[in-house]
Amino acid sequence: MKPAGGDRLNTQDLSGQRSFAVLRNTLNTIPAYTWYSLPSGTLTFVNEGYGDYLGLPKDHPLRLGLETGVVWDTHLELLHPDDHEESRRVGETILRTGSAGQATFRVRNAQGGYRWFLCRVEPFRASDGTVLCFIGINLDIEERKQAEFYLSEGQRLAHMGSWAFKAAGFDYWSSELFQIHGLDPSGKPPTVAEYLALVHPEDREFMKQAIEKISGDHREFDFTKRIVRPDGKIRAVRCVGVPVIQGETFQGFVGTGMDVTEQEELALDLRRSKAHLTNAQTLSHTGNVGMEVRTKRIFWSEESARIYGYAPGTEPTPDLILQRVHPDDVNLLKDVLKRAAQGGANFDFEHRLLMPDGSVKYIYNLSQSMKDETGNEEVVGAIVDITERRRAEEALRQSEERFRLVVESIPGLVVTTTLEGELEFVNRRAVDYFGRTLEQLKGWRTSDAVHPDDLAGAIAVWRDSIEKGISYDVDHRLRRSDGVYRWFHVCGRPLRDAQGLIVRWYALLTDIDDRKRAEQKLEEQEMELRQVLDFTPQVIAVFGPRRERLFTNRTALDYFGLTLEEWLKGLRCTVDHPDDVKRVQAQWDRAMSSGSAFESEMRYRKGDGSYRWFLARFNPVRDDKGQTLRWYIACTDIEDLKRAEEKLQQENVALRDEIDRASMFEEIVGTSPALQTVLSRVSKVAPTDSTVLITGETGTGKELVARAIHRRSHRALRAFISVNCAAIPRDLIASELFGHEKGAFTGAMQRRIGRFELAEGGTIFLDEVGELSAETQVALLRVLQEREFERVGGRQAIHVDVRVIAATNRDLKAAVACGAFRQDLYYRLNVFPLEVPPLRERRKDISLLVQYFIDRYARKAGKNIRKVDKKTLQLLESYPWPGNVRELQNVIERSVIVCETETFSVDESWLSQQPRDERSRGKLYLSEKLAAKEKEIIEEALRQSQGRVFGLSGAAAKLGIARSTLEAKIRSLNINKNRFKAGPGS
């Protein structure tokens, strides 16, 4: 190799041509191939040995050291083409850095062949450090290269590489070791971390510990681990290493790495095969056993030891074997062992073992004599534990015996035939019935046994069954040994093998002669019954247990206009009325599940298309086990009865309407215009579901008006629930109206249904509705808006269909104005207002009311009052009646009680003469006045406490009431406590 770079050689710096001559002479004396080049790298001189190798002429410039002026890399033509690139790279590095270097390459000799050389180059510098030239020496390493090649080829063929290792890491990896690990051979040996990265993750920790151990112990090692190549393939590598010690100093390790993947896989397969063989022997209870004839040594497998009841690994001997042999088979085994020791014998026999626990094993032995390549003879074979098979055979024999007993006990004739129809077996009953043995029956023809009238049908069934491979059932008569024919039901079934092919036929022949005779008698009786039913003037039908049609009488067929065949097949559409089908079907379904009879009214279509009403009675007929055999249906024509009922019902409806119109207001007595106006409005609002608010003074009959609305509505047949809101404590009113759940409050021991739920579908009358608390008003508003509510203590919404009628003697508008009654609830209630006039505004009705109440209470008291005193009547008509009709009713009842004559009179002292406090509409009732005053007091207390409710300076403390009580009153009176709170600047 010749480096490049720099200018031409300066002869002055070398002290002229004489200095070069001295250099050339010196290089010529060196027993190696030497040369020098200019600082530019141009080769200028080669010594005589190098020139002779290259085959240069004696006068060649390179022999004389003459400058040729060519570029530095011209000499690369002397090298092997495969070495040009690497040599150019090394030369450029030396010229660029001006430092020493070396490279290996092949140089062509005079004969055209190539040899390997190691070239070392050193710069020759002047005193000032300037490079004057480069001097090189080429050492012949052909033999070493050949040795390396053979070593590398041997390693490649053996899948083995070499390495050198120190504590810092690997110093050397052979090319094959790189190949084994799937790495580039031109790379550097890996560090410890890089090497561990190549190891399989499951073996990495083991290798890390192994490296630490050998680095500390300095001992030879041999282990196998797995590596993962860059391409993902896993290989097994065996590493063998020895320590290198110079003197007493440890230098490191050298060793080999061999790819043993195939060997490991073979070893794994061998272990797996051995395990499979062991498992197979264990599962099949089969062991191998043998004897070396020359040494008389007996050997066996672990399963053989287990079969004999010894621990695996126990060395077998004749005495050990004979200890387990059943006493009755000991001589047999002794003879076998003796003949085996002599050689040349094969064995195939069974014997028994008597185990220490007293159990007996059955053993099957099969062995033969064989010789190996050297002539050594062995008797080898297998022993099989056939105890389970023997037990199965015994169980099968017992099962066959039991089966034979079962077959013989079957109350029928049992026959088996081959696929070709040849008789195989008949039970004792068949032999006794036909009076022939099995062999005699085999020679019988079918016509010898089957009744001539049944022969063709039986053969047709058998042929079809055999061709299609299906079971058959047929009834025919068979001739008994005495010549009498009896009916049999023949049930034939095929037996198939694992492939589904028929291999045998089984047949059971059951004597049904008595049943046939009973059926014949039953048919005769049924025929007589049908004739009787045909004369019955009712529609009668018979159905099977699954509603299959069986029979209908002549009356039905004439009515439906059908033939019996058409009716049985259900032709020409159904005869039931479409509106009755689902109802009757559901009734019949329930009756079938319970097995009970039932009646139903339904319409049947006549032959001319018209329908008539029938009363159908469905009756099941059961067997002795309770199973339904038939359904008998008898239908009676009730068309005329239905017409009469409808006419009577229409008359009842008309009469009821007349009575309702006449008695709708029977308890509301009077003819005054004011009352007639109210009753007219009642008639208009009653048919609707609108909410009605009835107002009026106490005792004017507001509940009677509410009941009149209910009776006149479409809800008249449902409940009318009346609730006096003022009579129920405020804490219980919610529970009373909406009900409560168990445990909703103290004392709620069980769930209670509220008045709204009781009034479902009907009407609820809320009297004194103005007395409801604020919380109850909210709940009532929800019912009116959403038609739903929740029980006290409950979470489930309950939907209701209830008409609400409310009544009050309070001025609800005034209550709304002062905040005592919710405005939105008022508007919900006041959909249709009705004001009942006071009695003083309907004085024309007083005489009628007096007469009504006198008749009522006199009848109850058993008195006869014929007339009313005129003075009394004038007194009653002039009195203002502040208590209205209720006060008049009480006065009349009291007077009737004390009346002792036929003339009715009233004590004047019973009528208060104090003038009535006529309250104008602008004034509040006492309750509203109290509420207004209460609101004023609470607002003043809130103003003084700056909106604070609780605490020492709160409004509750100032008023001397509980905080919760004050909060409730603030809500009920609609007081905004926030407006009394002091602002930031106060």
XYZ file of N, CA and C in Angstrom, residues 730-731 772-778 815 818-823 934-935 938-939 942 949 962-977:
114
model
N -103.909 19.369 60.632
C -103.023 19.740 59.528
C -101.893 18.733 59.320
N -101.415 18.123 60.404
C -100.296 17.167 60.278
C -100.737 15.864 59.624
N -106.878 24.149 53.931
C -105.675 23.337 53.677
C -104.411 24.139 53.955
N -103.394 23.443 54.498
C -102.098 24.084 54.744
C -101.367 24.326 53.423
N -100.306 25.131 53.478
C -99.560 25.479 52.263
C -98.956 24.237 51.613
N -98.381 23.294 52.450
C -97.772 22.102 51.890
C -98.816 21.232 51.177
N -99.989 21.083 51.785
C -101.026 20.262 51.170
C -101.566 20.919 49.907
N -101.620 22.262 49.903
C -102.055 22.967 48.700
C -101.141 22.645 47.521
N -99.825 22.558 47.777
C -98.866 22.231 46.707
C -99.128 20.821 46.166
N -108.470 35.404 50.520
C -107.384 34.574 51.062
C -106.179 34.587 50.133
N -104.290 37.938 50.626
C -103.466 38.050 51.843
C -102.424 36.951 51.942
N -102.338 36.065 50.930
C -101.306 35.024 50.907
C -101.652 33.771 51.656
N -102.909 33.634 52.114
C -103.294 32.436 52.846
C -103.674 31.289 51.927
N -103.902 31.557 50.626
C -104.297 30.512 49.678
C -103.553 30.748 48.368
N -103.060 29.668 47.772
C -102.260 29.781 46.556
C -103.144 30.238 45.399
N -102.621 31.206 44.656
C -103.390 31.728 43.536
C -103.537 30.695 42.418
N -101.341 38.159 62.013
C -100.180 37.302 62.264
C -99.048 37.649 61.308
N -99.379 37.890 60.050
C -98.369 38.259 59.065
C -97.710 39.577 59.429
N -95.223 39.008 62.334
C -94.006 38.296 61.915
C -93.102 39.219 61.095
N -93.694 40.018 60.195
C -92.892 40.940 59.387
C -92.194 41.959 60.260
N -89.224 40.263 61.827
C -88.157 40.095 60.832
C -87.452 41.410 60.547
N -83.790 34.590 61.164
C -84.879 33.808 61.754
C -84.472 33.199 63.086
N -90.782 28.265 68.171
C -89.702 27.452 67.601
C -89.348 27.936 66.204
N -88.080 27.692 65.820
C -87.615 28.111 64.496
C -88.426 27.443 63.392
N -88.692 26.094 63.549
C -89.429 25.366 62.506
C -90.846 25.901 62.365
N -91.460 26.273 63.497
C -92.825 26.826 63.444
C -92.830 28.148 62.685
N -91.843 28.982 62.974
C -91.776 30.280 62.302
C -91.523 30.099 60.804
N -90.638 29.167 60.433
C -90.372 28.910 59.019
C -91.641 28.461 58.306
N -92.441 27.596 58.964
C -93.688 27.134 58.357
C -94.665 28.281 58.153
N -94.769 29.187 59.148
C -95.697 30.321 59.022
C -95.224 31.285 57.934
N -93.899 31.472 57.813
C -93.371 32.354 56.752
C -93.759 31.814 55.382
N -93.660 30.468 55.217
C -94.039 29.882 53.943
C -95.536 29.962 53.694
N -96.356 29.679 54.743
C -97.815 29.672 54.543
C -98.362 31.067 54.293
N -97.720 32.102 54.866
C -98.200 33.479 54.700
C -97.503 34.194 53.549
N -96.626 33.456 52.804
C -95.934 34.023 51.628
C -95.142 35.280 51.992
N -94.368 35.202 53.074
C -93.539 36.332 53.512
C -92.163 36.181 52.909
N -91.669 37.248 52.285
C -90.314 37.262 51.723
C -89.382 37.821 52.778
N -88.680 36.931 53.466
C -87.808 37.381 54.564
C -86.542 38.066 54.052
